[in-house]
Coordinates of C-alpha atoms in Angstrom, one line a residue:
M266 CA 17.1 2.8 12.0
L267 CA 13.7 2.4 10.3
R268 CA 12.5 1.2 13.7
N269 CA 13.7 4.3 15.8
H270 CA 12.7 6.3 13.6
F271 CA 9.2 5.0 13.8
K272 CA 9.1 4.2 17.3
N273 CA 9.5 8.5 17.6
F274 CA 7.2 9.1 15.2
D275 CA 4.1 10.8 16.8
W276 CA 1.4 8.3 15.9
W277 CA -1.0 10.0 18.1
L278 CA -1.0 13.3 16.1
F279 CA -1.2 11.2 13.0
S280 CA -4.3 9.3 13.7
A281 CA -5.8 12.6 15.2
V282 CA -5.2 14.6 11.9
V283 CA -6.6 11.0 10.0
F284 CA -9.6 11.4 12.1
L285 CA -10.8 14.8 11.2
V286 CA -9.6 14.0 7.7
F287 CA -12.0 10.9 7.9
I288 CA -14.9 13.2 9.2
G289 CA -14.6 15.4 5.8
I290 CA -14.2 12.4 3.6
L291 CA -17.8 10.8 5.1
M292 CA -20.0 14.0 4.3
F293 CA -18.4 13.6 1.1
F294 CA -19.5 9.9 0.8
A295 CA -22.8 10.8 2.0
G296 CA -23.1 13.3 -0.9
A297 CA -22.2 10.9 -3.5
K298 CA -24.7 8.2 -2.0
Y299 CA -27.4 11.0 -2.4
G300 CA -26.7 12.5 -5.6
A301 CA -24.5 14.7 -5.0
G302 CA -21.5 12.7 -6.7
D303 CA -18.5 11.5 -6.1
I304 CA -15.6 14.4 -7.5
Y305 CA -15.5 15.3 -3.9
L306 CA -15.0 11.9 -1.9
K307 CA -12.5 10.8 -5.1
K308 CA -10.2 13.6 -4.7
Q309 CA -10.2 14.1 -1.4
L310 CA -9.3 10.3 -0.8
F311 CA -6.6 10.9 -3.4
F312 CA -5.0 14.0 -1.5
L313 CA -5.2 12.1 1.5
I314 CA -2.9 9.1 0.1
F315 CA -0.4 11.8 -1.0
G316 CA -0.5 13.8 2.0
I317 CA 0.7 10.6 3.9
I318 CA 3.4 10.0 1.7
L319 CA 3.9 13.6 1.9
I320 CA 4.0 13.2 5.9
F321 CA 6.2 10.1 6.3
G322 CA 8.6 11.3 3.5
I323 CA 9.0 14.6 5.1
S324 CA 9.7 13.2 8.5
F325 CA 13.0 11.7 7.6
F326 CA 14.3 15.1 6.5
D327 CA 16.7 16.6 9.2
Y328 CA 14.3 19.8 9.9
R329 CA 17.8 21.2 11.3
R330 CA 19.0 21.9 7.9
L331 CA 16.5 24.6 7.9
K332 CA 17.8 26.1 11.0
A333 CA 21.6 26.0 9.8
H334 CA 21.1 27.3 6.5
S335 CA 19.5 30.1 5.1
A336 CA 18.9 29.6 2.0
P337 CA 16.7 27.3 1.3
V338 CA 13.9 28.9 3.4
I339 CA 14.2 32.1 1.5
L340 CA 14.0 30.6 -1.6
I341 CA 11.0 28.8 -0.9
Y342 CA 9.2 32.0 0.5
A343 CA 10.5 33.7 -2.7
L344 CA 8.9 30.8 -5.4
S345 CA 5.9 30.9 -3.2
I346 CA 5.3 35.1 -3.1
A347 CA 6.3 34.6 -7.2
A348 CA 3.7 32.0 -7.3
L349 CA 1.5 34.0 -5.6
I350 CA 2.2 37.0 -8.4
L351 CA 2.0 34.6 -11.3
V352 CA -1.7 33.6 -10.2
L353 CA -2.9 36.6 -9.7
M354 CA -1.6 37.3 -14.0
F355 CA -2.8 34.2 -14.9
G356 CA -4.9 32.4 -12.3
V357 CA -8.4 31.0 -12.6
K358 CA -11.2 33.6 -10.9
V359 CA -13.6 31.8 -8.4
R360 CA -16.0 33.2 -5.9
G361 CA -14.7 36.7 -6.8
S362 CA -11.3 36.4 -6.3
I363 CA -8.0 35.4 -8.6
S364 CA -6.7 32.4 -6.4
W365 CA -6.1 29.0 -8.2
F366 CA -3.8 27.8 -11.3
K367 CA -5.6 25.4 -13.8
I368 CA -4.0 22.4 -13.6
G369 CA -5.4 19.4 -15.9
P370 CA -8.4 18.1 -13.2
F371 CA -6.7 20.1 -10.4
S372 CA -6.8 23.6 -8.7
V373 CA -3.9 24.6 -7.0
E374 CA -3.7 27.3 -4.7
P375 CA -0.3 28.4 -3.5
V376 CA -1.2 31.0 -1.1
E377 CA -1.9 28.0 1.2
F378 CA 1.8 27.1 0.7
V379 CA 2.9 30.4 1.2
K380 CA 1.5 30.1 4.6
I381 CA 3.6 27.1 5.6
A382 CA 7.0 29.1 4.0
I383 CA 6.4 32.1 6.4
L384 CA 6.0 29.8 9.0
A385 CA 10.0 28.0 8.4
L386 CA 10.9 31.9 7.5
F387 CA 9.8 33.6 10.8
A388 CA 11.1 30.5 12.8
K389 CA 14.2 31.3 11.3
F390 CA 14.6 34.6 11.4
F391 CA 13.2 35.0 15.4
T392 CA 15.8 32.6 16.2
L393 CA 18.7 34.4 14.9
R394 CA 17.0 38.1 15.6
H395 CA 15.4 37.8 18.4
A396 CA 15.5 41.9 19.2
E397 CA 15.0 43.0 16.3
I398 CA 11.8 41.1 14.9
Y399 CA 9.6 44.0 14.6
R400 CA 11.9 44.6 11.4
L401 CA 11.0 41.8 9.5
S402 CA 7.2 43.5 8.9
H403 CA 8.2 43.9 4.7
I404 CA 7.7 40.2 5.1
V405 CA 4.8 39.5 5.8
L406 CA 3.3 42.9 4.4
S407 CA 4.8 41.5 0.9
A408 CA 2.7 38.9 1.3
V409 CA -0.4 40.3 2.5
Y410 CA -0.4 42.7 -0.4
V411 CA -0.4 39.9 -2.9
A412 CA -2.6 37.7 -0.8
P413 CA -5.4 36.8 -3.3
D414 CA -8.5 37.0 -0.7
F415 CA -9.1 38.9 2.7
G416 CA -9.3 35.6 4.5
S417 CA -5.7 34.7 3.5
A418 CA -4.3 38.2 4.3
I419 CA -5.7 37.7 7.9
L420 CA -4.2 34.5 8.4
L421 CA -1.0 35.7 7.2
I422 CA -1.3 38.8 9.6
G423 CA -2.0 36.2 12.9
I424 CA 0.4 34.1 12.1
W425 CA 2.9 36.9 12.0
V426 CA 1.5 39.2 15.2
G427 CA 1.4 35.3 17.0
M428 CA 4.7 34.2 16.4
M429 CA 6.0 38.1 17.3
M430 CA 4.5 37.7 20.6
I431 CA 5.7 34.3 21.3
S432 CA 9.1 35.5 20.5
G433 CA 9.1 38.1 23.0
I434 CA 8.6 41.6 21.5
N435 CA 8.9 44.2 23.3
K436 CA 4.9 45.9 23.9
K437 CA 5.8 49.1 23.0
Y438 CA 6.3 47.9 19.4
L439 CA 3.5 45.7 19.4
A440 CA 1.1 48.9 19.9
T441 CA 2.8 50.6 17.2
L442 CA 1.9 47.5 14.8
F443 CA -1.6 47.4 16.0
F444 CA -1.5 51.3 15.2
I445 CA 0.0 50.5 11.6
G446 CA -2.6 47.4 11.4
A447 CA -5.7 49.9 11.7
I448 CA -3.8 52.3 9.2
F449 CA -3.1 49.2 6.9
F450 CA -6.5 48.1 7.2
S451 CA -8.6 51.6 6.6
V452 CA -6.2 52.0 3.4
A453 CA -7.7 48.3 2.3
W454 CA -11.0 49.1 3.4
F455 CA -11.4 52.4 0.5
G456 CA -8.4 51.1 -1.9
I457 CA -8.2 47.4 -1.8
F458 CA -11.4 45.1 -0.7
K459 CA -14.0 44.7 -3.9
D460 CA -17.4 45.3 -3.0
Y461 CA -18.4 41.6 -2.4
Q462 CA -15.6 41.4 0.6
K463 CA -17.5 44.7 2.2
D464 CA -20.8 43.1 1.8
R465 CA -19.9 40.1 3.6
I466 CA -18.9 42.5 6.5
F467 CA -22.3 43.9 6.2
S468 CA -23.8 41.0 5.8
F469 CA -22.4 39.3 9.3
L470 CA -23.6 42.3 11.3
N471 CA -27.5 42.3 9.6
P472 CA -27.6 39.3 7.7
L473 CA -31.8 39.7 7.9
E474 CA -30.5 43.0 5.8
D475 CA -30.3 41.1 2.8
P476 CA -31.7 37.6 3.3
Y477 CA -31.6 36.6 -0.3
G478 CA -28.0 38.4 -1.3
A479 CA -25.3 38.7 0.9
G480 CA -27.0 37.5 4.2
Y481 CA -28.4 34.0 2.6
N482 CA -25.1 32.4 3.9
I483 CA -24.9 32.9 7.3
I484 CA -28.6 32.8 7.3
Q485 CA -28.8 29.0 5.9
S486 CA -25.6 28.0 7.8
R487 CA -27.6 29.0 11.1
I488 CA -31.0 27.2 10.3
A489 CA -28.4 23.9 9.6
I490 CA -26.5 24.1 12.7
G491 CA -30.2 24.7 14.5
S492 CA -31.9 22.0 12.8
G493 CA -29.1 19.5 14.1
G494 CA -30.1 19.0 17.4
L495 CA -28.5 16.0 20.0
L496 CA -27.5 13.4 17.7
G497 CA -28.5 15.2 13.7
M498 CA -30.7 14.5 11.3
G499 CA -28.8 11.6 9.8
L500 CA -25.6 10.8 7.3
G501 CA -27.0 12.2 3.7
R502 CA -30.1 13.6 5.5
G503 CA -29.6 17.2 6.0
T504 CA -32.3 19.0 4.4
Q505 CA -29.9 22.3 4.4
T506 CA -27.5 20.6 2.9
R507 CA -28.7 18.1 0.7
L508 CA -31.4 20.2 -1.0
G509 CA -28.5 23.0 -2.2
F510 CA -29.8 25.4 0.6
L511 CA -26.7 25.6 2.5
P512 CA -23.8 27.1 0.5
E513 CA -20.2 25.6 -0.2
A514 CA -21.5 22.6 2.2
H515 CA -18.1 20.8 1.5
T516 CA -15.7 23.8 2.3
D517 CA -16.7 27.0 4.2
F518 CA -19.7 25.8 5.6
I519 CA -19.2 22.4 6.4
F520 CA -19.1 22.5 10.0
A521 CA -22.9 23.5 9.8
A522 CA -23.4 20.6 7.4
I523 CA -22.0 18.3 10.1
A524 CA -23.7 19.7 12.9
E525 CA -26.8 19.4 11.0
E526 CA -26.5 15.6 9.9
L527 CA -24.1 14.6 12.6
G528 CA -25.6 16.7 15.4
L529 CA -24.3 17.7 18.7
L530 CA -22.8 14.8 19.6
G531 CA -20.7 15.2 15.9
V532 CA -19.6 18.7 16.9
V533 CA -18.3 17.2 20.1
F534 CA -16.5 14.6 18.5
I535 CA -14.6 17.2 15.9
F536 CA -13.8 19.9 18.8
V537 CA -11.8 16.9 21.0
G538 CA -9.7 15.7 17.7
Y539 CA -9.1 19.4 17.4
G540 CA -8.1 19.6 21.1
F541 CA -5.7 16.4 21.1
I542 CA -3.9 17.7 18.1
F543 CA -3.6 21.3 19.8
W544 CA -2.5 19.4 22.9
R545 CA 0.0 17.2 20.8
I546 CA 1.9 20.1 18.8
L547 CA 2.4 21.8 22.4
K548 CA 4.0 18.9 23.9
I549 CA 6.2 18.8 21.1
A550 CA 6.8 22.4 21.3
N551 CA 7.9 21.6 24.7
W552 CA 10.4 19.3 24.1
A553 CA 11.9 20.8 21.1
S554 CA 16.1 21.3 21.7
N555 CA 16.0 24.8 19.9
N556 CA 14.0 28.0 19.3
F557 CA 13.8 27.4 15.1
A558 CA 11.7 23.7 16.5
K559 CA 9.7 25.6 19.2
L560 CA 8.8 28.6 16.9
F561 CA 7.6 26.6 14.1
C562 CA 5.6 24.4 16.3
F563 CA 4.1 27.1 17.8
G564 CA 3.4 29.2 14.5
F565 CA 1.8 26.1 12.6
L566 CA -0.5 25.6 16.1
I567 CA -1.8 29.6 15.9
L568 CA -2.3 28.5 12.1
I569 CA -4.6 25.9 12.7
S570 CA -6.2 27.4 15.4
L571 CA -7.0 30.4 13.7
Q572 CA -8.7 28.6 11.1
F573 CA -10.9 26.4 13.5
I574 CA -11.4 29.4 15.4
I575 CA -12.6 31.9 12.0
N576 CA -14.5 29.3 10.3
I577 CA -16.6 28.0 13.2
S578 CA -17.5 31.7 14.1
M579 CA -18.0 32.5 10.4
N580 CA -20.5 29.2 10.2
L581 CA -22.4 30.6 13.7
G582 CA -22.7 33.8 12.6
V583 CA -20.6 36.0 14.8
A584 CA -17.7 36.3 11.8
P585 CA -17.5 37.9 8.7
V586 CA -17.8 35.3 5.7
T587 CA -14.1 35.2 4.7
G588 CA -13.6 32.1 2.9
I589 CA -11.4 30.2 5.5
T590 CA -11.4 26.7 5.5
L591 CA -12.1 24.4 8.4
P592 CA -8.6 22.4 8.9
F593 CA -8.3 18.4 7.8
I594 CA -12.1 18.2 7.3
S595 CA -13.3 20.7 4.4
Y596 CA -12.3 19.9 0.6
G597 CA -9.4 21.1 -0.9
G598 CA -6.6 19.4 -1.8
S599 CA -3.6 22.8 -1.7
S600 CA -5.0 23.3 1.8
L601 CA -4.7 19.6 2.9
I602 CA -1.8 18.8 1.1
S603 CA 0.4 22.1 2.5
L604 CA -1.2 21.0 6.1
F605 CA 0.4 17.8 5.7
I606 CA 3.8 19.2 4.5
G607 CA 3.8 21.3 7.8
L608 CA 2.8 18.3 9.9
G609 CA 5.7 16.2 8.0
I610 CA 7.7 19.3 9.6
I611 CA 6.6 19.0 13.3
E612 CA 7.0 14.7 13.0
S613 CA 10.6 15.3 11.8
I614 CA 11.0 17.9 15.0
A615 CA 9.8 15.4 17.3
I616 CA 11.7 12.4 16.2
R617 CA 15.3 14.6 16.5
N618 CA 14.2 15.6 20.1
F619 CA 16.0 13.9 23.0
K620 CA 12.4 13.6 24.2
T621 CA 9.8 13.0 22.3
A622 CA 6.2 14.0 22.8
N623 CA 5.6 10.3 22.6
Q624 CA 7.3 9.3 25.7
E625 CA 4.1 10.6 27.5
I626 CA 0.4 10.4 26.4

């Protein structure tokens, strides 16, 4: 039984994900070697090991139980929303937003797990109520309302719209949703967004207007990327990264750090890794035997591709700084573990298909 289980396990997808995680760990190792401390390295290695155990463990769970029963999916979503509300009441404030629970040496960011819960919830109800998916707006809007930061709200809305488009929503409903979205953004701008969030948007439009304030991050990121050249300055030798000019080089701006130290060649390897992951998930979705599995795979693909596009755009200075990290590579236990939970469900889907994506490469 175990032999058949792991025979259908998508080792190609798993290997590509671990490859990207190790690129991030390599950057943390360089930071530890050159005096930045080894705390990020040790914690990320722990998160990786724990995440791998989760992937294998969840792959034994039959995802069709989520498809057949509504209660577990609704319960998971309700608990996730409750965690978001509790973090607003009892959480720790970091970089202007209250997003984390402090538990001993670790910080937990509930919104990362909400993203996976919403994927499962939407895959479930879009399958059951294909013609009325527009009526589920209250589900995502409730999550967006209690989302602790602008970046998370963008991702939640992106997942919602993307999955509706894949599900075949009527174009008139889609147009209505965009209109509602424009109104919501206007209300949020004047009544919800904090000053620092508005400053990030203004600095993206003209970072040189405030080079030592709101525009600082984008300017330093551009300098780091531009100084990397073809082969980079060498692991641990990036001046912007190691001298502390590049902010959040282990999270939001790790792409700029990689470009500076590993150059265009390192960036190409990253792009190939992500492209391979996207392709494998698409294959699993195409081979899936039911709409729930297809929708979950497509939803997960939307999530990581949105994070990938927004983070790199942010590093290049063509999108405002939103706090969205680079999936699998940036430091962060909540992000990595939540993504590994999603991958575990996708592996469960691959294993239980009549044909699996592993049979073709």
